[in-house]
Amino acid sequence: MAKKRRHLGEILYKAGLVKKQALIDAIKTSKANHKRLGQVLIESGLLDEETLTKAIARQFGLEYVSMDKTTIPPETLKLIPEDVIKRHNVLPFGMNNGKFNLIISDPLDLDAMDAVRFRLNTELACRVANPSKIRTYIQESFDTRTKEDDDKLKHSIDATAAELAEFSDELQTAALRAEAAADGDDGPIVRLVNLIIDSAYYMRASDIHIEPMTDRVRIRYRVDGVCLEKDNIPKNMQAPLTTRLKILSGMDIAEKRLPQDGRIKRTIGGQNIDFRVSALPGYHGESIVLRILRPDAVNIGLQALGFEQDDFERFERIIKRPNGIFLVTGPTGSGKTTTLYAALQALNKSDTKIITVEDPVEYNFDGMNQVQVKDEINLTFEIILRAMLRQAPNIILVGEIRDGIVADIAIQAALTGHLVFSTLHTNDAASAITRLIDMGVKPFLVASAIQAIMAQRLVRVICANCKAVDENPDMHHLRLLKISPEDIEKSPIYKGTGCDQCQNTGFKGRQAIFEMVEMNNELRELAFTKAPSTELNKAAVASGMRTLMEDGKIKIFKGVTTPEEVAKIAQTEGIVID
């Protein structure tokens, strides 16, 4: 009888890689969201991809291969067609004992193994390697650029920029006339732009900032919310670089006095990536920012957002109510849209009609009716909202409540049987109530329509590859967070020491911290009497709300983030960082 395959969770638990409760929570999440357990553990920051791959190899009784220590001869790579290798993320490893050795990323991908078996008409002996590292190896192996070009381009943008400086006049003329498809990848300016964009993608950047200075053009990438300066380009490359980006994004290359917006679509790493491009005239020339819109950035599932279990259960219960308003508050860049999209995806069923009004629509989702605001043709939030109500939706998403008119319509929709999601810019959850009243919404409407309000911020997650106990944590930050030496003795504090995987920052990825207030009779009464936000906040805490600071402290002691990261958002409680 064939030996029964062990469960992945059992292997991870017995190896001491995942704690019991965390594993139980992850299994529940994987079943609820129809995701694999390993994917949930990686998204939750409980496991890195390399450790998961080794565990999967043990589960299936296959040999693990480290791609960092593996070299495949070019003639061996030719044994399988390039399209099969790229489509199925596999690598040939030669023949041995009459069987063909194949490096795979997923032992359950039977289609990949059947495709190779059919092409070669032979039996396979499979080995398992890290999926991302297989993909990287494939990209490097099948890169069609010459060795000479690689030496010039792969280490630094400066190398390309130096080459470009010799041909600036010709390139400026060529860039003005060329379309992306016409130039291909031959021109130096094309390669420079491609390198800037590709580097940002592989660094996990959310934005690319191209900023003209007095004597240079500065290139910065925003990674995990922090701008990292990586490269500088000679000043005489400013014009062709700007022109090339304008052509790609569909802007008017002759207009340099007014702000412009555009979009670029590009396939990188097998993913179709959108870039939202903004050009802003400045003293030293046009500053250009490319916002990278990754499809996987909003397809992370509710559990991976960073909820503690009790808040997660409350959140799930609230979003399943038939009507009312659920507000998510926080400053720009705090992950509000990602949270709302995750909620909508959890509710996106065939029997539910969802309509969204957004400015702009950044991500497209199947099963949702998404409407783009266009002020230039008078297609405003107000007009779209009124029309939406005639479409008989179950759920409405209003990208942002910007004024009293939109707030009034949203509240009327909530009171007439719709579930409304929206965002608001306030420092904490309780302040959203006073903000709506200040907009001119009647207090009794606010009190009766709102179901819950959630404030959130994003903190950087400690890199799993270089995570270590912080033997000397900054006492200033500990005092700000009211963490005592006794607390540290019970549970150590961690930090990232910096490595290649995290750009030597010590952080990789971000997670949200939350404070969620569910409306009750006391809070409704305070809202009705126009009580100040301080009173509302005290009542919310008394009713069981965990503040942003308290939620952050939980994540500190779990080893998810550092005291400094949480202290950065401490101003919401009147604390100022020196």
Coordinates of C-alpha atoms in Angstrom, one line a residue:
M1 CA 0.0 0.0 0.0
A2 CA 1.3 3.5 -0.9
K3 CA 2.4 5.5 2.1
K4 CA -0.1 8.2 2.9
R5 CA 1.2 11.7 2.3
R6 CA 1.6 13.9 5.4
H7 CA -0.3 17.1 5.7
L8 CA 1.8 20.2 5.0
G9 CA 0.5 21.8 8.3
E10 CA 1.7 18.7 10.3
I11 CA 5.2 19.0 8.7
L12 CA 5.5 22.7 9.5
Y13 CA 4.2 22.3 13.1
K14 CA 6.4 19.4 14.0
A15 CA 9.5 21.2 12.6
G16 CA 8.7 24.1 14.8
L17 CA 8.2 26.5 11.9
V18 CA 4.7 27.6 12.7
K19 CA 2.9 27.8 16.1
K20 CA -0.2 25.8 16.6
Q21 CA -2.8 28.6 16.9
A22 CA -1.3 30.4 13.9
L23 CA -1.5 27.2 11.9
I24 CA -5.1 26.7 12.9
D25 CA -6.0 30.3 11.9
A26 CA -4.2 29.8 8.6
I27 CA -6.0 26.6 7.8
K28 CA -9.4 28.3 8.5
T29 CA -8.4 31.2 6.2
S30 CA -7.3 28.9 3.4
K31 CA -10.6 27.0 3.5
A32 CA -12.6 30.2 3.7
N33 CA -10.8 32.0 0.8
H34 CA -10.1 28.8 -1.3
K35 CA -6.4 29.4 -1.1
R36 CA -3.6 26.9 -0.5
L37 CA -2.2 26.8 3.1
G38 CA 1.3 27.7 2.0
Q39 CA 0.1 30.8 0.1
V40 CA -1.9 31.9 3.2
L41 CA 1.2 31.4 5.5
I42 CA 3.4 33.5 3.1
E43 CA 0.8 36.3 2.8
S44 CA 0.5 36.4 6.6
G45 CA 4.3 36.8 7.0
L46 CA 4.5 33.5 9.0
L47 CA 6.7 31.7 6.4
D48 CA 9.1 32.6 3.6
E49 CA 9.0 31.0 0.2
E50 CA 12.2 29.1 0.6
T51 CA 11.2 27.4 3.9
L52 CA 7.8 26.6 2.4
T53 CA 9.4 25.0 -0.7
K54 CA 11.6 22.7 1.5
A55 CA 8.5 21.6 3.5
I56 CA 6.6 20.8 0.3
A57 CA 9.6 18.8 -1.0
R58 CA 9.4 16.8 2.3
Q59 CA 5.6 16.4 2.0
F60 CA 5.9 14.8 -1.5
G61 CA 9.1 12.9 -0.8
L62 CA 11.0 14.8 -3.5
E63 CA 14.5 16.2 -3.5
Y64 CA 14.9 19.9 -2.8
V65 CA 17.1 21.9 -5.1
S66 CA 18.7 25.3 -4.2
M67 CA 18.7 27.4 -7.4
D68 CA 21.3 29.7 -5.8
K69 CA 23.8 26.7 -6.1
T70 CA 22.5 25.2 -9.4
T71 CA 23.8 25.9 -12.9
I72 CA 22.2 24.3 -15.9
P73 CA 24.2 24.1 -19.1
P74 CA 22.8 25.9 -22.1
E75 CA 22.5 22.7 -24.1
T76 CA 20.4 21.1 -21.3
L77 CA 18.0 24.1 -21.4
K78 CA 17.4 23.4 -25.0
L79 CA 15.9 19.9 -24.2
I80 CA 12.5 21.5 -23.5
P81 CA 11.0 24.2 -25.7
E82 CA 11.3 27.7 -24.2
D83 CA 7.5 28.3 -24.3
V84 CA 6.9 25.2 -22.1
I85 CA 9.6 26.2 -19.6
K86 CA 8.2 29.7 -19.3
R87 CA 4.5 28.7 -19.2
H88 CA 4.9 26.0 -16.6
N89 CA 7.8 27.5 -14.6
V90 CA 10.0 24.3 -14.9
L91 CA 13.6 23.7 -15.7
P92 CA 15.3 20.6 -17.4
F93 CA 18.1 19.0 -15.4
G94 CA 19.3 16.3 -17.8
M95 CA 18.9 12.5 -18.0
N96 CA 19.7 10.0 -15.2
N97 CA 19.0 6.3 -15.0
G98 CA 16.7 6.4 -18.0
K99 CA 14.6 9.2 -16.5
F100 CA 14.4 12.9 -17.3
N101 CA 15.2 15.1 -14.3
L102 CA 12.8 18.0 -14.1
I103 CA 13.0 20.9 -11.6
I104 CA 9.4 21.9 -10.8
S105 CA 7.9 24.6 -8.5
D106 CA 4.6 22.8 -7.8
P107 CA 4.2 19.1 -7.3
L108 CA 0.5 19.4 -7.8
D109 CA 0.8 20.9 -11.3
L110 CA 0.2 17.8 -13.2
D111 CA -0.4 19.7 -16.4
A112 CA 3.3 20.9 -16.4
M113 CA 4.6 17.3 -15.9
D114 CA 2.3 15.9 -18.5
A115 CA 3.3 18.6 -21.0
V116 CA 7.0 17.7 -20.6
R117 CA 6.4 14.0 -20.5
F118 CA 4.4 14.3 -23.8
R119 CA 7.1 16.4 -25.5
L120 CA 10.0 14.1 -24.5
N121 CA 8.1 10.7 -24.4
T122 CA 9.9 9.6 -21.3
E123 CA 9.4 9.1 -17.6
L124 CA 10.2 12.0 -15.2
A125 CA 12.2 12.3 -12.0
C126 CA 11.0 15.6 -10.4
R127 CA 12.8 17.8 -7.9
V128 CA 11.4 20.9 -6.2
A129 CA 12.8 24.4 -6.1
N130 CA 11.7 27.9 -5.0
P131 CA 9.1 29.1 -7.6
S132 CA 10.4 32.7 -7.6
K133 CA 14.0 31.6 -8.0
I134 CA 13.1 29.2 -10.9
R135 CA 11.3 32.2 -12.6
T136 CA 14.4 34.4 -12.1
Y137 CA 16.7 31.7 -13.5
I138 CA 14.4 31.3 -16.5
Q139 CA 14.4 35.1 -17.1
E140 CA 18.2 35.4 -16.9
S141 CA 18.8 32.3 -19.0
F142 CA 16.5 33.3 -21.9
D143 CA 17.4 37.0 -21.9
T144 CA 18.2 37.8 -25.5
R145 CA 20.5 40.7 -24.9
T146 CA 24.2 40.2 -25.7
K147 CA 26.8 39.8 -23.1
E148 CA 28.2 43.2 -24.0
D149 CA 24.8 44.9 -23.3
D150 CA 24.4 43.0 -20.0
D151 CA 27.7 44.3 -18.8
K152 CA 26.6 47.9 -19.6
L153 CA 23.1 47.7 -18.2
K154 CA 22.4 45.2 -15.5
H155 CA 24.3 46.8 -12.6
S156 CA 23.3 50.4 -12.8
I157 CA 21.3 52.9 -14.7
D158 CA 24.3 55.1 -14.7
A159 CA 26.0 52.8 -17.1
T160 CA 23.3 53.3 -19.7
A161 CA 23.1 57.0 -18.9
A162 CA 26.8 57.4 -19.7
E163 CA 26.3 55.8 -23.1
L164 CA 23.3 58.0 -23.8
A165 CA 25.2 61.2 -23.1
E166 CA 27.2 60.6 -26.2
F167 CA 24.2 60.6 -28.5
S168 CA 21.8 63.1 -26.8
D169 CA 21.0 65.2 -29.8
E170 CA 20.1 62.3 -32.1
L171 CA 18.2 60.6 -29.3
Q172 CA 16.1 63.6 -28.4
T173 CA 14.9 63.8 -32.1
A174 CA 14.3 60.1 -32.3
A175 CA 12.4 60.0 -29.0
L176 CA 10.0 62.8 -30.2
R177 CA 9.1 60.8 -33.3
A178 CA 9.3 57.2 -32.2
E179 CA 6.4 55.1 -30.9
A180 CA 7.3 52.3 -28.4
A181 CA 6.5 49.6 -30.9
A182 CA 8.5 51.2 -33.7
D183 CA 11.7 51.6 -31.7
G184 CA 11.5 48.1 -30.1
D185 CA 14.4 47.6 -27.6
D186 CA 17.2 48.9 -29.8
G187 CA 17.5 52.5 -28.7
P188 CA 19.5 53.4 -25.6
I189 CA 16.8 55.7 -24.3
V190 CA 14.3 52.8 -24.6
R191 CA 16.6 50.5 -22.7
L192 CA 17.1 53.1 -20.0
V193 CA 13.3 53.6 -19.5
N194 CA 12.8 49.8 -19.5
L195 CA 15.5 49.3 -16.9
I196 CA 14.1 52.0 -14.6
I197 CA 10.6 50.4 -14.8
D198 CA 11.8 46.8 -14.5
S199 CA 14.1 47.6 -11.6
A200 CA 11.2 49.2 -9.7
Y201 CA 9.0 46.1 -10.3
Y202 CA 11.5 43.6 -9.0
M203 CA 12.3 45.8 -6.0
R204 CA 8.5 45.6 -5.1
A205 CA 8.3 49.4 -5.4
S206 CA 4.9 51.1 -5.4
D207 CA 6.1 54.3 -7.1
I208 CA 8.9 55.6 -9.4
H209 CA 9.9 59.2 -8.8
I210 CA 11.8 60.9 -11.6
E211 CA 12.8 64.3 -10.2
P212 CA 14.8 67.0 -12.1
M213 CA 17.4 68.7 -9.9
T214 CA 19.8 71.6 -10.7
D215 CA 22.6 69.4 -12.1
R216 CA 21.0 65.9 -12.4
V217 CA 17.9 63.9 -12.6
R218 CA 17.2 61.9 -9.4
I219 CA 15.5 58.5 -9.6
R220 CA 13.8 57.3 -6.4
Y221 CA 11.7 54.1 -5.7
R222 CA 9.1 54.0 -3.0
V223 CA 9.4 50.6 -1.4
D224 CA 7.1 49.7 1.6
G225 CA 6.2 53.4 1.9
V226 CA 9.7 54.7 2.1
C227 CA 11.6 56.5 -0.8
L228 CA 14.9 54.9 -1.6
E229 CA 17.3 56.9 -3.8
K230 CA 19.0 54.5 -6.2
D231 CA 20.2 56.3 -9.2
N232 CA 21.1 59.7 -10.8
I233 CA 21.0 60.4 -14.5
P234 CA 23.0 63.2 -16.2
K235 CA 21.0 66.5 -16.6
N236 CA 21.3 66.4 -20.4
M237 CA 19.2 63.1 -20.4
Q238 CA 16.2 64.9 -18.8
A239 CA 14.5 65.9 -22.1
P240 CA 14.7 62.5 -23.9
L241 CA 13.8 60.6 -20.7
T242 CA 10.7 62.8 -20.1
T243 CA 9.7 62.6 -23.8
R244 CA 10.0 58.8 -23.9
L245 CA 7.7 58.5 -20.8
K246 CA 5.2 60.9 -22.2
I247 CA 5.0 59.0 -25.5
L248 CA 4.5 55.7 -23.6
S249 CA 1.8 57.1 -21.4
G250 CA -0.1 58.9 -24.2
M251 CA 0.6 62.5 -23.0
D252 CA 1.1 65.6 -25.1
I253 CA 4.9 65.9 -25.5
A254 CA 4.6 69.5 -26.5
E255 CA 2.8 70.6 -23.3
K256 CA 5.3 71.4 -20.6
R257 CA 3.5 74.1 -18.7
L258 CA 0.5 72.2 -17.3
P259 CA 0.1 69.0 -15.3
Q260 CA -0.8 65.8 -17.3
D261 CA -1.9 62.3 -16.5
G262 CA -1.5 59.1 -18.5
R263 CA -1.2 55.3 -18.3
I264 CA 1.3 52.7 -19.4
K265 CA 0.6 49.0 -19.8
R266 CA 3.6 46.6 -19.7
T267 CA 4.1 42.9 -19.1
I268 CA 6.8 42.1 -16.5
G269 CA 7.5 38.7 -15.0
G270 CA 4.5 37.2 -16.7
Q271 CA 2.1 39.8 -15.2
N272 CA 0.2 42.6 -17.0
I273 CA 1.1 45.7 -15.0
D274 CA -0.5 49.1 -15.3
F275 CA 1.4 52.3 -14.5
R276 CA -0.5 55.5 -13.7
V277 CA 1.8 58.4 -14.8
S278 CA 1.7 62.0 -13.6
A279 CA 3.7 64.8 -14.9
L280 CA 4.0 68.0 -12.9
P281 CA 5.9 71.1 -14.1
G282 CA 8.6 72.3 -11.6
Y283 CA 11.3 74.8 -11.4
H284 CA 14.0 72.5 -12.9
G285 CA 11.6 70.7 -15.3
E286 CA 8.8 68.3 -15.2
S287 CA 8.7 65.9 -12.3
I288 CA 7.3 62.5 -13.3
V289 CA 5.8 59.9 -11.0
L290 CA 4.8 56.4 -12.1
R291 CA 2.4 54.6 -9.7
I292 CA 2.7 50.8 -10.2
L293 CA -0.6 49.1 -10.1
R294 CA 0.0 45.4 -9.4
P295 CA -3.0 43.0 -9.7
D296 CA -1.6 41.0 -6.8
A297 CA -1.5 44.1 -4.5
V298 CA -5.3 44.0 -3.9
N299 CA -5.9 40.2 -4.3
I300 CA -4.4 39.3 -0.9
G301 CA -7.5 38.2 1.0
L302 CA -9.0 39.6 4.2
Q303 CA -6.8 37.6 6.6
A304 CA -3.6 38.8 5.1
L305 CA -4.5 42.5 5.8
G306 CA -3.2 42.1 9.3
F307 CA -6.3 41.6 11.5
E308 CA -6.0 40.1 14.9
Q309 CA -8.5 37.2 15.2
D310 CA -11.1 39.0 17.2
D311 CA -11.1 42.1 14.9
F312 CA -11.2 39.8 11.9
E313 CA -14.4 38.0 13.2
R314 CA -16.0 41.4 13.9
F315 CA -15.1 42.7 10.5
E316 CA -16.5 39.7 8.7
R317 CA -19.7 39.9 10.7
I318 CA -20.2 43.7 10.0
I319 CA -19.6 43.5 6.2
K320 CA -22.2 40.8 5.9
R321 CA -25.0 43.1 7.2
P322 CA -27.7 44.0 4.7
N323 CA -27.5 47.8 5.0
G324 CA -25.7 50.7 6.7
I325 CA -22.4 52.5 6.1
F326 CA -19.0 51.0 6.8
L327 CA -16.3 53.7 6.8
V328 CA -12.5 53.2 6.5
T329 CA -10.4 56.2 7.6
G330 CA -6.8 57.2 7.4
P331 CA -4.4 59.3 5.5
T332 CA -3.4 58.8 1.8
G333 CA -1.4 55.7 1.3
S334 CA -2.7 53.9 4.4
G335 CA -4.2 51.0 2.5
K336 CA -7.9 52.0 2.7
T337 CA -8.7 51.0 -0.9
T338 CA -7.0 47.6 -0.5
T339 CA -9.1 46.9 2.6
L340 CA -12.3 47.8 0.9
Y341 CA -11.5 45.8 -2.2
A342 CA -10.7 42.8 0.0
A343 CA -14.1 43.2 1.6
L344 CA -15.9 43.5 -1.7
Q345 CA -14.1 40.4 -3.1
A346 CA -15.3 38.4 -0.1
L347 CA -18.9 39.6 -0.8
N348 CA -18.7 39.3 -4.6
K349 CA -21.1 36.4 -5.3
S350 CA -23.3 35.7 -8.3
D351 CA -26.5 36.7 -6.3
T352 CA -25.1 40.1 -5.2
K353 CA -24.9 43.2 -7.3
I354 CA -22.0 45.5 -6.5
I355 CA -21.5 49.0 -8.0
T356 CA -18.5 51.2 -7.3
V357 CA -17.8 54.8 -8.0
E358 CA -14.1 55.6 -8.1
D359 CA -11.7 58.4 -9.0
P360 CA -9.8 56.8 -10.7
V361 CA -10.6 53.1 -11.2
E362 CA -7.2 51.6 -10.6
Y363 CA -8.0 47.8 -10.6
N364 CA -10.6 45.9 -12.5
F365 CA -12.6 43.1 -10.9
D366 CA -14.9 40.5 -12.5
G367 CA -18.5 40.6 -11.2
M368 CA -18.4 44.3 -10.1
N369 CA -19.8 47.3 -12.0
Q370 CA -17.1 49.9 -11.7
V371 CA -17.7 53.5 -12.7
Q372 CA -15.0 56.2 -13.3
V373 CA -15.6 59.8 -12.2
K374 CA -15.0 62.3 -15.0
D375 CA -15.3 65.8 -13.8
E376 CA -14.5 67.2 -17.2
I377 CA -17.9 66.0 -18.6
N378 CA -19.7 66.6 -15.3
L379 CA -19.8 62.9 -14.4
T380 CA -19.3 63.6 -10.7
F381 CA -19.6 61.5 -7.6
E382 CA -23.1 63.0 -6.9
I383 CA -24.5 62.3 -10.4
I384 CA -23.1 58.7 -10.5
L385 CA -24.4 58.0 -7.0
R386 CA -28.0 59.1 -7.9
A387 CA -27.9 57.0 -11.0
M388 CA -26.5 54.0 -9.2
L389 CA -29.5 53.9 -6.8
R390 CA -31.7 53.3 -9.8
Q391 CA -29.6 50.2 -10.7
A392 CA -30.9 48.3 -7.6
P393 CA -27.5 47.4 -6.2
N394 CA -27.0 45.4 -3.0
I395 CA -23.6 46.9 -2.2
I396 CA -22.2 50.3 -3.1
L397 CA -18.6 51.5 -2.9
V398 CA -18.0 55.2 -2.9
G399 CA -14.3 55.8 -3.4
E400 CA -14.2 58.8 -1.0
I401 CA -16.8 61.0 0.8
R402 CA -15.5 64.4 -0.2
D403 CA -18.3 66.7 0.7
G404 CA -21.7 67.0 2.3
I405 CA -23.7 66.3 -0.8
V406 CA -22.0 62.9 -1.4
A407 CA -22.2 62.1 2.3
D408 CA -26.0 62.8 2.3
I409 CA -26.6 60.6 -0.7
A410 CA -24.5 57.8 0.7
I411 CA -26.4 57.9 4.0
Q412 CA -29.7 58.0 2.2
A413 CA -28.6 54.9 0.3
A414 CA -27.7 53.1 3.6
L415 CA -31.0 54.0 5.1
T416 CA -33.0 52.6 2.1
G417 CA -31.5 49.1 2.3
H418 CA -28.1 49.3 0.7
L419 CA -24.7 48.4 2.2
V420 CA -22.4 51.3 1.6
F421 CA -18.6 51.2 1.8
S422 CA -16.5 54.4 1.7
T423 CA -13.4 56.2 2.9
L424 CA -12.8 59.4 4.8
H425 CA -9.6 61.3 5.8
T426 CA -9.5 61.4 9.6
N427 CA -6.8 60.6 12.1
D428 CA -8.9 58.1 14.1
A429 CA -12.1 56.1 13.9
A430 CA -14.2 58.2 16.2
S431 CA -13.3 61.5 14.4
A432 CA -15.2 60.3 11.3
I433 CA -18.5 60.9 13.1
T434 CA -17.7 64.6 13.9
R435 CA -16.2 65.0 10.4
L436 CA -19.5 63.9 8.7
I437 CA -21.5 66.3 11.0
D438 CA -19.1 69.1 10.1
M439 CA -19.8 68.4 6.4
G440 CA -23.4 69.2 7.1
V441 CA -25.0 65.8 7.5
K442 CA -27.7 65.8 10.2
P443 CA -26.5 64.2 13.4
F444 CA -29.5 61.8 13.7
L445 CA -28.8 60.5 10.1
V446 CA -25.1 59.9 11.0
A447 CA -26.2 58.1 14.2
S448 CA -28.7 55.8 12.5
A449 CA -26.8 55.0 9.3
I450 CA -23.3 54.2 10.4
Q451 CA -22.7 50.5 11.3
A452 CA -18.9 50.7 12.0
I453 CA -15.8 52.8 11.4
M454 CA -12.3 51.5 11.1
A455 CA -9.1 53.5 11.1
Q456 CA -5.9 52.0 9.8
R457 CA -2.2 52.6 9.1
L458 CA 0.5 50.6 7.4
V459 CA 3.6 49.4 9.2
R460 CA 6.6 47.8 7.5
V461 CA 7.1 44.0 8.2
I462 CA 10.4 42.8 9.4
C463 CA 12.3 40.8 6.7
A464 CA 12.0 37.1 7.5
N465 CA 15.4 36.4 6.0
C466 CA 17.4 38.7 8.3
K467 CA 15.0 38.8 11.3
A468 CA 16.8 38.8 14.7
V469 CA 16.2 39.6 18.3
D470 CA 16.8 43.3 19.1
E471 CA 19.2 43.2 22.1
N472 CA 19.2 46.9 22.5
P473 CA 15.9 48.4 21.5
D474 CA 15.5 52.2 21.4
M475 CA 14.2 53.2 24.9
H476 CA 12.7 56.4 23.5
H477 CA 10.3 54.4 21.3
L478 CA 9.5 52.0 24.0
R479 CA 8.6 54.8 26.3
L480 CA 6.4 56.4 23.6
L481 CA 4.5 53.1 23.3
K482 CA 4.5 52.4 27.1
I483 CA 6.4 49.2 26.8
S484 CA 8.2 48.3 30.0
P485 CA 11.3 46.2 30.6
E486 CA 9.1 43.5 32.1
D487 CA 7.1 43.3 28.8
I488 CA 10.4 42.7 26.9
E489 CA 11.4 40.0 29.3
K490 CA 8.2 38.1 28.6
S491 CA 8.3 38.5 24.9
P492 CA 11.5 39.7 23.0
I493 CA 11.4 42.5 20.4
Y494 CA 12.8 41.8 16.9
K495 CA 14.4 43.8 14.1
G496 CA 15.7 43.2 10.6
T497 CA 19.5 43.4 10.3
G498 CA 19.4 44.0 6.5
C499 CA 20.1 41.7 3.6
D500 CA 20.0 41.5 -0.2
Q501 CA 16.4 40.3 -0.1
C502 CA 15.2 43.5 1.6
Q503 CA 17.6 46.1 0.0
N504 CA 19.4 46.2 3.4
T505 CA 16.4 48.0 4.9
G506 CA 15.5 45.2 7.4
F507 CA 11.9 45.3 6.1
K508 CA 10.0 43.4 3.4
G509 CA 6.3 44.1 2.8
R510 CA 3.7 46.0 4.9
Q511 CA 0.8 45.1 7.1
A512 CA -2.0 47.2 8.5
I513 CA -2.8 48.0 12.1
F514 CA -6.4 48.8 12.9
E515 CA -8.8 50.4 15.4
M516 CA -12.4 49.4 14.7
V517 CA -15.4 51.0 16.5
E518 CA -18.8 49.3 16.1
M519 CA -21.7 51.7 16.8
N520 CA -23.8 51.0 19.9
N521 CA -26.5 52.9 21.7
E522 CA -24.1 55.1 23.7
L523 CA -22.1 56.1 20.6
R524 CA -25.3 56.9 18.7
E525 CA -26.5 59.1 21.5
L526 CA -23.2 61.0 21.6
A527 CA -23.4 61.4 17.8
F528 CA -26.9 62.7 18.1
T529 CA -25.9 65.3 20.7
K530 CA -22.8 66.4 18.6
A531 CA -20.3 65.3 21.3
P532 CA -16.7 66.1 20.6
S533 CA -14.4 63.4 19.1
T534 CA -12.5 63.0 22.5
E535 CA -15.7 61.9 24.2
L536 CA -16.6 59.6 21.3
N537 CA -13.1 58.1 21.4
K538 CA -13.4 57.4 25.2
A539 CA -16.8 55.8 24.7
A540 CA -15.4 53.7 21.8
V541 CA -12.5 52.4 24.0
A542 CA -14.9 51.7 26.8
S543 CA -17.0 49.6 24.4
G544 CA -14.0 47.4 23.6
M545 CA -12.2 49.2 20.7
R546 CA -8.5 48.4 20.5
T547 CA -6.6 51.6 19.5
L548 CA -4.1 51.7 16.7
M549 CA -1.3 51.9 19.3
E550 CA -2.5 48.8 21.1
D551 CA -2.9 46.8 17.9
G552 CA 0.6 47.9 16.9
K553 CA 2.0 46.7 20.2
I554 CA 0.5 43.2 19.6
K555 CA 2.3 43.1 16.3
I556 CA 5.6 44.2 17.9
F557 CA 5.5 41.3 20.4
K558 CA 4.5 38.9 17.6
G559 CA 7.7 39.9 15.8
V560 CA 5.8 41.3 12.9
T561 CA 7.2 44.9 13.1
T562 CA 9.4 47.2 15.3
P563 CA 8.6 49.8 17.9
E564 CA 9.9 52.6 15.7
E565 CA 7.4 51.7 12.9
V566 CA 4.4 51.7 15.3
A567 CA 5.7 54.9 17.0
K568 CA 5.6 56.7 13.6
I569 CA 1.8 56.8 13.7
A570 CA 1.7 57.7 17.4
Q571 CA 0.6 61.3 16.7
T572 CA -3.0 60.0 16.6
E573 CA -2.8 59.7 20.4
G574 CA -1.0 63.0 21.0
I575 CA 2.5 61.5 21.0
V576 CA 5.2 63.3 19.0
I577 CA 8.4 61.6 17.8
D578 CA 11.6 63.5 18.3

